[in-house]
């Protein structure tokens, strides 16, 4: 049987068939309302927060991403999205859409080697694994510990297995901006695989985040993900082991530690609110109760909601449906997170300790 060409198969597709095709190959976690309605959302291929838009602008499952070409903009049709997400070749897709079984490798047509290929999944994995293995474990008084102690007063917590420290070069648009002590965090999927590493660049002299400025004076983010070897939806940075079947979930590193100090619940973090809303409880750790430590963001004028709380509520709903006990915690003051709240609680506790001592 001669296989029909992909272009022939998709030629008759309407926009909703493209939608259905994408829905078949991408996981529900990335196919959010924002995705389908064409609002900025995390990229299924390379992550981020709002770099991806499903535009459908030629009615062929079209999309754009600001970072998908090794940090530069990229886009394509639904075939390209599915192919890049799944790492299938066009040939494999062609077989599938023809309803045919894949031929044995000997029959595969030889693909000409392209001159400049974007990093494939294996290369991305090698890259993040190299960064992780090149970084060293935290030790008392190092840059990472000093930074965390400055952000989360009184911090006492188990030594994190998922954080390391390295001096890393900061590159932006192929230019070296500087070298910084960098917290390297391992972002782990529910099945235990590492999806990416998240990096926080620190000031070399003071216990604070680095101020990173390029030659044109643009301020660059001190916190960034590296390439995503795997789609990050569902994962978290596993800061400490769950205890008594309980686990906390927060957006950021600092809020996770602050929540741990305030509530005593071992807490992981998801890097941002979208990934928090997509968090999946891993099997095999005995987790029954999930505490969600929401950021109480100011109200977004477009939605009329506090984004951090809205995403925390979405997670609460999904986890409850899955049978978990869920406790949603929200800071008392609008516009704050648990890092802010812990500072206040800590000061009050210090004052009352002093009052008792006096
Ligand atoms: Zn992308």
Coordinates of C-alpha atoms and ligand atoms in Angstrom, one line a residue:
X1 CA 0.0 0.0 0.0
X2 CA 1.3 3.4 -0.9
X3 CA 1.2 5.9 1.9
X4 CA -0.6 9.1 1.3
X5 CA 1.6 12.1 1.7
X6 CA 1.0 14.2 4.9
X7 CA 0.2 17.3 2.8
X8 CA -2.5 15.3 1.0
X9 CA -4.0 14.0 4.2
X10 CA -4.2 17.4 6.0
X11 CA -5.3 19.4 2.9
X12 CA -8.9 18.8 3.6
X13 CA -8.7 19.4 7.4
X14 CA -10.7 22.2 8.9
X15 CA -9.5 24.1 11.9
X16 CA -11.3 21.8 14.4
X17 CA -9.7 18.7 12.9
X18 CA -6.3 20.4 13.6
X19 CA -7.5 21.0 17.2
X20 CA -8.5 17.3 17.5
X21 CA -5.2 16.1 16.0
X22 CA -3.2 18.3 18.6
X23 CA -5.5 17.1 21.4
X24 CA -4.6 13.5 20.5
X25 CA -0.9 13.9 20.8
X26 CA -0.4 16.6 23.5
X27 CA -1.2 15.9 27.2
X28 CA -4.3 17.5 28.8
X29 CA -2.0 19.4 31.2
X30 CA -0.7 21.7 28.5
X31 CA -4.0 22.1 26.7
X32 CA -5.4 24.7 29.0
X33 CA -8.2 27.1 28.4
X34 CA -5.5 29.7 27.7
X35 CA -4.0 27.4 25.1
X36 CA -7.3 26.8 23.2
X37 CA -8.4 30.4 23.4
X38 CA -5.2 31.6 21.9
X39 CA -4.0 33.5 24.9
X40 CA -0.3 33.5 25.8
X41 CA 0.6 30.4 27.8
X42 CA 3.6 28.1 28.6
X43 CA 5.1 26.5 25.5
X44 CA 4.4 22.7 25.3
X45 CA 7.9 22.4 23.8
X46 CA 10.1 24.7 25.7
X47 CA 8.1 25.8 28.8
X48 CA 8.2 29.4 30.1
X49 CA 5.2 31.3 31.3
X50 CA 3.5 33.1 28.4
X51 CA 5.8 32.7 25.4
X52 CA 3.4 30.5 23.4
X53 CA 0.3 31.3 21.5
X54 CA -1.9 29.0 19.5
X55 CA -2.9 31.4 16.8
X56 CA -4.7 29.1 14.2
X57 CA -4.0 32.0 11.9
X58 CA -3.9 29.9 8.7
X59 CA -6.4 27.4 10.2
X60 CA -3.7 24.8 10.2
X61 CA -3.2 24.4 13.9
X62 CA -0.7 27.3 13.7
X63 CA 1.3 28.5 16.7
X64 CA 4.1 30.8 17.6
X65 CA 6.6 30.7 20.5
X66 CA 9.0 33.5 21.4
X67 CA 11.8 31.1 22.4
X68 CA 11.4 27.8 20.5
X69 CA 14.4 28.2 18.2
X70 CA 17.1 27.9 20.8
X71 CA 15.8 31.0 22.5
X72 CA 14.6 32.8 19.4
X73 CA 11.1 33.0 18.0
X74 CA 9.7 30.0 16.1
X75 CA 6.4 28.6 15.0
X76 CA 4.6 26.4 12.6
X77 CA 1.5 24.4 11.9
X78 CA 0.0 21.6 14.0
X79 CA 2.1 18.9 12.4
X80 CA 5.2 20.8 13.5
X81 CA 3.9 21.2 17.0
X82 CA 3.1 17.5 17.4
X83 CA 6.3 16.4 15.7
X84 CA 8.4 18.6 18.0
X85 CA 6.5 17.7 21.1
X86 CA 6.6 13.9 20.5
X87 CA 9.9 13.8 18.7
X88 CA 8.3 11.8 15.9
X89 CA 9.7 12.2 12.4
X90 CA 7.4 13.4 9.6
X91 CA 7.7 9.9 8.3
X92 CA 6.4 8.3 11.5
X93 CA 3.6 10.8 11.5
X94 CA 2.8 10.0 7.9
X95 CA 2.6 6.3 8.8
X96 CA 0.3 7.0 11.8
X97 CA -2.0 9.2 9.8
X98 CA -2.3 6.6 7.1
X99 CA -3.2 4.2 9.8
X100 CA -0.2 2.1 8.9
X101 CA 2.2 0.4 11.2
X102 CA 5.7 1.7 11.3
X103 CA 8.0 -0.2 8.9
X104 CA 11.1 -1.9 10.4
X105 CA 14.1 0.5 10.6
X106 CA 15.8 -1.0 7.5
X107 CA 12.9 0.3 5.3
X108 CA 13.0 3.8 6.7
X109 CA 14.0 6.3 4.1
X110 CA 17.3 8.0 4.8
X111 CA 16.8 11.5 6.0
X112 CA 19.4 14.0 4.8
X113 CA 21.4 15.4 7.6
X114 CA 20.4 19.1 8.1
X115 CA 23.2 21.5 8.7
X116 CA 21.9 23.3 11.8
X117 CA 19.5 21.3 13.8
X118 CA 17.9 22.6 17.0
X119 CA 18.9 20.6 20.1
X120 CA 17.0 17.4 20.1
X121 CA 15.6 15.9 23.2
X122 CA 18.6 13.8 24.0
X123 CA 21.0 16.7 23.6
X124 CA 18.8 18.8 25.9
X125 CA 18.9 16.1 28.5
X126 CA 22.7 15.8 28.2
X127 CA 22.9 19.6 28.6
X128 CA 20.8 19.7 31.8
X129 CA 22.4 16.6 33.2
X130 CA 25.8 18.2 32.7
X131 CA 24.8 21.3 34.5
X132 CA 23.4 19.3 37.4
X133 CA 26.5 17.1 37.8
X134 CA 28.9 20.1 37.4
X135 CA 27.2 21.9 40.4
X136 CA 28.0 21.1 44.0
X137 CA 25.9 20.3 47.0
X138 CA 25.0 23.2 49.3
X139 CA 27.2 23.8 52.4
X140 CA 26.8 26.1 55.3
X141 CA 27.9 29.7 54.5
X142 CA 28.0 29.3 50.8
X143 CA 26.3 31.8 48.4
X144 CA 23.1 29.8 48.2
X145 CA 22.7 29.3 51.9
X146 CA 23.5 33.0 52.6
X147 CA 20.9 34.1 50.0
X148 CA 18.2 31.8 51.4
X149 CA 18.9 32.8 55.0
X150 CA 18.6 36.5 54.0
X151 CA 15.2 35.8 52.2
X152 CA 13.8 33.5 54.8
X153 CA 14.8 34.7 58.3
X154 CA 15.5 32.0 60.8
X155 CA 15.6 29.3 58.1
X156 CA 16.2 25.8 59.4
X157 CA 15.4 23.0 57.0
X158 CA 16.7 19.7 55.8
X159 CA 19.6 19.9 53.4
X160 CA 18.0 20.1 50.0
X161 CA 18.8 17.2 47.6
X162 CA 17.4 19.1 44.7
X163 CA 19.4 22.3 44.9
X164 CA 23.0 22.8 44.0
X165 CA 25.4 25.7 43.6
X166 CA 27.7 26.5 40.6
X167 CA 29.4 29.5 39.2
X168 CA 27.7 29.8 35.8
X169 CA 28.2 32.0 32.8
X170 CA 25.2 34.1 32.0
X171 CA 24.6 34.2 28.2
X172 CA 22.0 36.4 26.5
X173 CA 21.6 36.5 22.7
X174 CA 24.9 34.8 22.2
X175 CA 26.8 37.3 24.3
X176 CA 28.4 36.6 27.7
X177 CA 26.9 39.0 30.2
X178 CA 28.8 37.8 33.3
X179 CA 29.6 35.0 35.7
X180 CA 27.5 34.5 38.8
X181 CA 27.1 32.1 41.7
X182 CA 24.0 30.3 40.6
X183 CA 21.5 28.1 42.5
X184 CA 20.7 25.2 40.2
X185 CA 17.4 23.4 41.0
X186 CA 16.4 20.1 39.6
X187 CA 12.8 20.1 38.2
X188 CA 11.4 16.6 38.4
X189 CA 8.4 15.1 36.7
X190 CA 6.0 12.8 38.6
X191 CA 7.7 9.7 37.2
X192 CA 11.0 10.9 38.6
X193 CA 12.7 12.1 35.4
X194 CA 14.4 15.5 35.3
X195 CA 12.7 17.8 32.9
X196 CA 14.8 20.9 33.2
X197 CA 17.1 22.8 35.6
X198 CA 16.0 26.2 37.0
X199 CA 18.7 28.7 37.7
X200 CA 18.8 31.7 40.1
X201 CA 21.8 33.9 39.5
X202 CA 23.1 35.5 42.7
X203 CA 25.0 38.7 43.5
X204 CA 28.7 37.6 44.0
X205 CA 29.1 39.9 47.1
X206 CA 25.7 40.4 48.7
X207 CA 23.1 37.8 49.7
X208 CA 20.6 38.8 47.0
X209 CA 19.7 38.0 43.5
X210 CA 22.1 39.2 40.8
X211 CA 21.3 42.4 38.9
X212 CA 21.9 41.3 35.4
X213 CA 22.1 44.0 32.8
X214 CA 23.2 43.7 29.2
X215 CA 25.2 46.1 27.1
X216 CA 22.1 48.0 26.0
X217 CA 21.0 48.5 29.6
X218 CA 18.2 46.0 29.5
X219 CA 17.6 44.3 32.8
X220 CA 17.6 40.5 32.3
X221 CA 15.9 37.9 34.6
X222 CA 18.0 36.5 37.4
X223 CA 15.7 33.4 37.5
X224 CA 15.4 31.3 34.4
X225 CA 14.8 27.7 33.3
X226 CA 17.3 26.1 31.1
X227 CA 16.1 24.1 28.1
X228 CA 13.3 21.7 28.8
X229 CA 14.4 18.2 27.9
X230 CA 10.8 17.1 28.6
X231 CA 7.6 19.1 28.8
X232 CA 7.5 20.4 32.4
X233 CA 3.8 20.1 33.1
X234 CA 3.1 18.1 36.3
X235 CA 6.6 18.5 37.8
X236 CA 8.1 20.3 40.8
X237 CA 11.4 21.0 42.5
X238 CA 11.4 18.4 45.3
X239 CA 13.0 20.4 48.1
X240 CA 12.4 17.9 50.9
X241 CA 10.8 14.6 51.6
X242 CA 7.1 14.5 52.4
X243 CA 6.2 13.7 56.0
X244 CA 3.3 11.7 57.4
X245 CA 1.6 11.6 54.0
X246 CA 1.7 15.4 53.8
X247 CA 3.2 17.7 51.2
X248 CA 3.1 21.4 50.5
X249 CA 3.2 23.0 47.1
X250 CA 4.3 26.6 46.4
X251 CA 5.2 28.7 43.4
X252 CA 8.8 29.7 44.3
X253 CA 11.8 28.5 46.2
X254 CA 11.7 31.3 48.8
X255 CA 7.9 30.9 49.4
X256 CA 8.3 27.1 49.7
X257 CA 10.9 27.6 52.5
X258 CA 8.9 30.3 54.2
X259 CA 5.8 28.1 54.2
X260 CA 7.9 25.3 55.7
X261 CA 9.0 27.6 58.5
X262 CA 5.6 28.9 59.2
X263 CA 3.6 25.7 59.0
X264 CA 6.2 22.9 59.3
X265 CA 4.9 21.2 56.2
X266 CA 7.6 19.8 53.8
X267 CA 7.1 21.9 50.7
X268 CA 8.1 21.6 47.0
X269 CA 7.8 24.3 44.4
X270 CA 6.7 24.5 40.8
X271 CA 8.5 27.6 39.5
X272 CA 5.4 29.5 38.5
X273 CA 1.6 29.6 39.0
X274 CA 0.8 27.8 35.7
X275 CA 3.0 24.9 36.6
X276 CA 1.6 24.9 40.1
X277 CA -1.9 24.6 38.6
X278 CA -0.7 21.6 36.6
X279 CA 1.1 19.8 39.5
X280 CA 0.6 16.1 39.7
X281 CA 1.2 14.2 43.0
X282 CA 3.7 11.4 42.3
X283 CA 2.8 7.9 43.2
X284 CA 4.7 5.8 45.7
X285 CA 5.5 8.6 48.2
X286 CA 2.4 7.9 50.4
X287 CA 1.1 11.5 49.9
X288 CA -2.5 11.9 51.0
X289 CA -2.8 15.5 52.0
X290 CA -1.6 18.4 49.9
X291 CA -1.2 21.9 51.3
X292 CA -1.2 24.6 48.6
X293 CA 0.6 27.8 49.5
X294 CA -0.8 30.4 47.1
X295 CA 0.7 33.7 46.2
X296 CA -1.9 36.3 46.9
X297 CA -1.3 38.4 43.8
X298 CA -3.0 41.7 43.1
X299 CA -6.2 41.4 41.0
X300 CA -5.6 41.1 37.2
X301 CA -7.9 43.8 35.7
X302 CA -8.7 41.6 32.7
X303 CA -9.9 38.6 34.6
X304 CA -11.0 40.3 37.9
X305 CA -9.1 37.5 39.8
X306 CA -5.9 37.2 41.7
X307 CA -3.9 35.0 39.3
X308 CA -1.9 33.1 42.0
X309 CA -5.1 32.3 43.9
X310 CA -7.1 31.4 40.8
X311 CA -4.5 28.8 39.8
X312 CA -4.2 27.5 43.3
X313 CA -8.0 27.0 43.3
X314 CA -7.7 25.1 40.0
X315 CA -5.1 22.8 41.5
X316 CA -7.3 22.3 44.6
X317 CA -10.3 21.3 42.6
X318 CA -8.3 18.8 40.5
X319 CA -6.6 17.2 43.4
X320 CA -9.8 16.9 45.4
X321 CA -11.4 15.2 42.4
X322 CA -8.4 12.8 42.4
X323 CA -9.2 11.9 46.0
X324 CA -6.6 13.9 47.9
X325 CA -7.2 16.0 51.0
X326 CA -6.3 19.5 50.1
X327 CA -5.7 22.5 52.3
X328 CA -5.4 25.9 50.5
X329 CA -3.4 28.5 52.4
X330 CA -3.5 32.2 51.3
X331 CA -1.4 35.0 52.9
X332 CA -3.6 37.5 54.9
X333 CA -2.5 40.6 53.0
X334 CA -3.3 41.1 49.3
X335 CA -0.3 41.6 47.2
X336 CA 1.9 39.4 49.3
X337 CA 3.2 35.8 49.3
X338 CA 4.2 33.5 52.2
X339 CA 7.8 34.9 52.1
X340 CA 6.4 38.3 53.1
X341 CA 4.1 36.8 55.6
X342 CA 6.8 34.7 57.2
X343 CA 9.0 37.8 57.7
X344 CA 6.1 39.4 59.7
X345 CA 5.4 36.2 61.7
X346 CA 9.1 35.8 62.4
X347 CA 9.5 39.3 63.7
X348 CA 6.4 38.9 65.9
X349 CA 7.7 35.7 67.3
X350 CA 11.1 37.3 68.0
X351 CA 9.4 40.2 69.8
X352 CA 7.3 37.9 72.0
X353 CA 10.3 35.7 72.8
X354 CA 12.1 38.9 73.9
X355 CA 9.1 39.9 76.0
X356 CA 9.0 36.5 77.7
X357 CA 12.8 36.7 78.4
X358 CA 12.5 40.3 79.8
Ligands
LIG1 ZN1 8.6 27.2 22.8

